[in-house]
C-alpha positions as a printed Julia matrix, in Angstrom:
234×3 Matrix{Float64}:
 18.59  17.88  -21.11
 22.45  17.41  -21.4
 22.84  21.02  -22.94
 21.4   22.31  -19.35
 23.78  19.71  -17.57
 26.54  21.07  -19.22
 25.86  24.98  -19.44
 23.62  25.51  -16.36
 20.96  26.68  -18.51
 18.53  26.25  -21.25
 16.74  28.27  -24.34
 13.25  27.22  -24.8
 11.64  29.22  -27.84
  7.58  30.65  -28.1
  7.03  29.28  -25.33
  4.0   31.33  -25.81
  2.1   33.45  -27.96
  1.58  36.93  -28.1
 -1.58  36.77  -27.01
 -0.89  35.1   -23.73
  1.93  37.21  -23.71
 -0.57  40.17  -23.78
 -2.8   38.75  -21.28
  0.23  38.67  -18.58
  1.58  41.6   -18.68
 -1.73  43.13  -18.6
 -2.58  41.08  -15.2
  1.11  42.62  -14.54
  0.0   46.15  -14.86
 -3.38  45.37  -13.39
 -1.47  43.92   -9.61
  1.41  46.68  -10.18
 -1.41  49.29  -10.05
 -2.72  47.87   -6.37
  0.98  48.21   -4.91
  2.07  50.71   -6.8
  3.36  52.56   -3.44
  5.48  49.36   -1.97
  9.4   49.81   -1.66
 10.7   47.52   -3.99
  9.08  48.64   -7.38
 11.26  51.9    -7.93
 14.11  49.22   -8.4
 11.92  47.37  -11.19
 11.09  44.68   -9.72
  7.56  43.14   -7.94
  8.03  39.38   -5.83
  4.63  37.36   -5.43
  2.21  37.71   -8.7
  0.8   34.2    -8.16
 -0.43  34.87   -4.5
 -1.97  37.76   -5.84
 -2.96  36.78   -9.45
 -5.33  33.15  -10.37
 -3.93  33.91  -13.82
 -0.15  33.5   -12.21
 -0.95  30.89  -10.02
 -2.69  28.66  -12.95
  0.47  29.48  -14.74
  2.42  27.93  -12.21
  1.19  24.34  -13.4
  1.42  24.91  -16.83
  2.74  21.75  -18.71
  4.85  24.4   -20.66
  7.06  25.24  -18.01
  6.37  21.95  -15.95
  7.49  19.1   -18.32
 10.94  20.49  -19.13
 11.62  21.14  -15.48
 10.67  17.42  -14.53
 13.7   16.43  -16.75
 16.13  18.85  -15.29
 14.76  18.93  -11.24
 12.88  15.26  -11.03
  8.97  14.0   -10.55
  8.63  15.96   -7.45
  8.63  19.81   -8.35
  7.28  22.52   -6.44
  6.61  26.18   -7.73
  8.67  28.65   -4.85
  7.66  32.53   -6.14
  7.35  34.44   -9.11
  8.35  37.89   -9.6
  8.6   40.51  -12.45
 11.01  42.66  -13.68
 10.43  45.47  -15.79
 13.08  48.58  -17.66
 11.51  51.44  -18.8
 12.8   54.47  -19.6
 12.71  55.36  -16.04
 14.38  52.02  -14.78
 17.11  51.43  -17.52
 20.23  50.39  -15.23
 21.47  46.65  -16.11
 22.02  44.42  -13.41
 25.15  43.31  -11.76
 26.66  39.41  -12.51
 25.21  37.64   -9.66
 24.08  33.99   -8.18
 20.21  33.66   -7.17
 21.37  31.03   -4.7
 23.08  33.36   -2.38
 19.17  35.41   -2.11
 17.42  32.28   -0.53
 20.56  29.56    0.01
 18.7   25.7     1.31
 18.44  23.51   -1.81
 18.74  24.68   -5.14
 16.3   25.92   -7.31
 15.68  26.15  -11.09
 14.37  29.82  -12.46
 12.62  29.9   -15.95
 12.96  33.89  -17.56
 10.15  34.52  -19.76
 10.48  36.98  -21.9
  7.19  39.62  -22.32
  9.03  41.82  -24.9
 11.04  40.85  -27.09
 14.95  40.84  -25.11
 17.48  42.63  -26.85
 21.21  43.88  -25.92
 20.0   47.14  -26.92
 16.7   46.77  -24.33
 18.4   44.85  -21.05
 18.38  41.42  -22.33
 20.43  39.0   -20.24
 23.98  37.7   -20.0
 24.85  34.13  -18.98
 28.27  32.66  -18.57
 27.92  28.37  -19.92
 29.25  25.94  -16.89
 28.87  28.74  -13.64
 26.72  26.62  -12.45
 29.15  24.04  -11.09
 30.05  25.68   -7.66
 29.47  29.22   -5.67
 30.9   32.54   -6.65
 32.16  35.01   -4.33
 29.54  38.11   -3.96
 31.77  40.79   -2.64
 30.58  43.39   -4.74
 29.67  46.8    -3.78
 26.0   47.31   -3.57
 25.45  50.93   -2.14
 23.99  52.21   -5.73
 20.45  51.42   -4.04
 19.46  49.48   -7.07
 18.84  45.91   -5.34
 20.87  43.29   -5.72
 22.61  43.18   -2.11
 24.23  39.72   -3.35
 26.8   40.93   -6.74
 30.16  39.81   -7.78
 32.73  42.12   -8.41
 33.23  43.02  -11.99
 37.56  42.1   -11.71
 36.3   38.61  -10.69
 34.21  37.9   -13.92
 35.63  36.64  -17.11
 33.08  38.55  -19.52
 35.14  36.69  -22.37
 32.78  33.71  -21.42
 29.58  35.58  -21.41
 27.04  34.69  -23.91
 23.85  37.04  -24.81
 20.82  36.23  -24.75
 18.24  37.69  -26.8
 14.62  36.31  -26.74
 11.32  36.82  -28.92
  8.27  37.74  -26.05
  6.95  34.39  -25.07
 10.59  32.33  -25.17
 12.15  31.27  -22.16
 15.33  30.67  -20.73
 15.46  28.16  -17.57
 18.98  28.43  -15.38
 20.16  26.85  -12.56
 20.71  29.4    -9.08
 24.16  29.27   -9.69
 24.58  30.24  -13.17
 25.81  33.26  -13.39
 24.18  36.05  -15.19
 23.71  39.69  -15.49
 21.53  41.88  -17.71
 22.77  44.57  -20.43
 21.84  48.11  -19.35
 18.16  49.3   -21.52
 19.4   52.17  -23.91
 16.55  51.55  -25.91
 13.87  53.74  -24.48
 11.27  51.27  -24.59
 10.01  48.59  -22.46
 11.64  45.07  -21.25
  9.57  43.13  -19.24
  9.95  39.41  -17.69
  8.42  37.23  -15.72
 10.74  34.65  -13.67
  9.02  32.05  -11.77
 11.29  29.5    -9.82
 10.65  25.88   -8.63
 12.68  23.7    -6.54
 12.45  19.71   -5.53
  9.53  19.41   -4.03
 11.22  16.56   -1.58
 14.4   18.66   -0.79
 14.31  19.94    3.18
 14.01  23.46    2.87
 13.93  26.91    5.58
 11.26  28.75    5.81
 10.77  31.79    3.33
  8.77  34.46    4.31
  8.4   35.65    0.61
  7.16  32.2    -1.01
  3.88  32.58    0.2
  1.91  31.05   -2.79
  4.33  27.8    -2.47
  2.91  24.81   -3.49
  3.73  21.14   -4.98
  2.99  21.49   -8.79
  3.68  17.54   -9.59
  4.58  14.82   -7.93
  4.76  14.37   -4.23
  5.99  17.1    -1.19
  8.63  16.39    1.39
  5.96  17.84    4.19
  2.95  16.21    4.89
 -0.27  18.3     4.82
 -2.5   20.25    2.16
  0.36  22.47    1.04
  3.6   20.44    0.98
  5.89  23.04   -0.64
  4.99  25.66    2.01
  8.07  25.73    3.23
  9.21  26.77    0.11
């Protein structure tokens, strides 16, 4: 895994195939329809399909995401939330360069971006920048637009020289470190760009509490907390 060592990330290729594809994003659609009404999906974005979804939460374990993140995070791995994000012609805005780690701070935590259309430049695909990952960013940004992302890094403070695109078929994967920055083109496309993120952490690190990680849970290996769900605390 040196090429994650070094950049802060990694490209993993069909990952999966369009049928499983298929079969997610129609579980998507089917748990999107039940909370269609909550706050946070007019900014394209739904936390917590595995506590609602045994489709997400098998896919949690899957030896597809699992094995590559035991060479990057260790035996001991716990899943920590999932969440999808979808542009449509209705949510096309690209996000702002950012950190994850500043959203939940306590240990840090490897993300794995699956694609469930193919990601383009033209459709919102992301933006990385290789070696970010080494220490914390400033978020100073403004964040008043009211679309999310309370934690964003002015745009004088970001070398966008460095930044490298990344476009994925549906079912490839791209697994980053919380401090990597990254950002997301804007969708001009007109059609959709959906992804699923899941994110895991060391199952032995100490940990707060997070309110949102309610389908927590030790994946492989051994927990830090004793009891039938080690990784509740996240």
């Amino acid at each position: 895994m040196g090429d994650f060592e070094r950049d802060g990330f990694l490209i993993v290729e069909n990952l999966f195939s369009n049928e499983e594809v298929r079969r997610l994003k129609g579980e998507v659609r089917r748990i999107l329809g039940e909370v269609k009404d909550e706050r946070e999906i007019r900014t394209g974005v739904y936390v917590g399909l595995a506590a609602r979804s045994r489709l997400f939460k098998d896919l949690a374990r899957d030896a597809r995401l699992v094995d590559p993140l035991e060479q990057i995070i260790g035996p001991n791995i716990a899943f920590f939330s999932d969440k999808i994000v979808f542009k449509d012609a209705e949510t096309d805005f690209g996000s702002p360069w950012h950190q994850d780690w500043p959203y939940w701070k306590g240990s840090h935590k490897i993300s794995i971006w699956i694609a469930l259309d193919d990601a383009t430049s033209e459709n919102g695909c992301l933006r990385v920048i290789p070696g970010s990952h080494r220490e914390h960013a400033v978020h100073a940004g403004d964040a008043s637009d009211g679309k999310g992302f309370g934690n964003r890094i002015r745009p004088e403070d970001i070398d966008e020289n460095k930044a490298i695109t990344v476009e994925l078929s549906a079912g490839s994967a791209l697994f980053f470190h919380d401090l990597t920055l990254h950002a997301s083109h804007q969708n001009t496309s007109g059609a959709d760009r959906w992804a699923l993120i899941s994110t895991y952490r060391d199952a032995m690190a100490e940990d707060p509490e997070y309110s949102f990680a309610v389908a927590a849970e030790v994946v492989r290996g051994f927990g830090h907390t004793a009891g039938p769900n080690p990784a509740k605390t996240g």
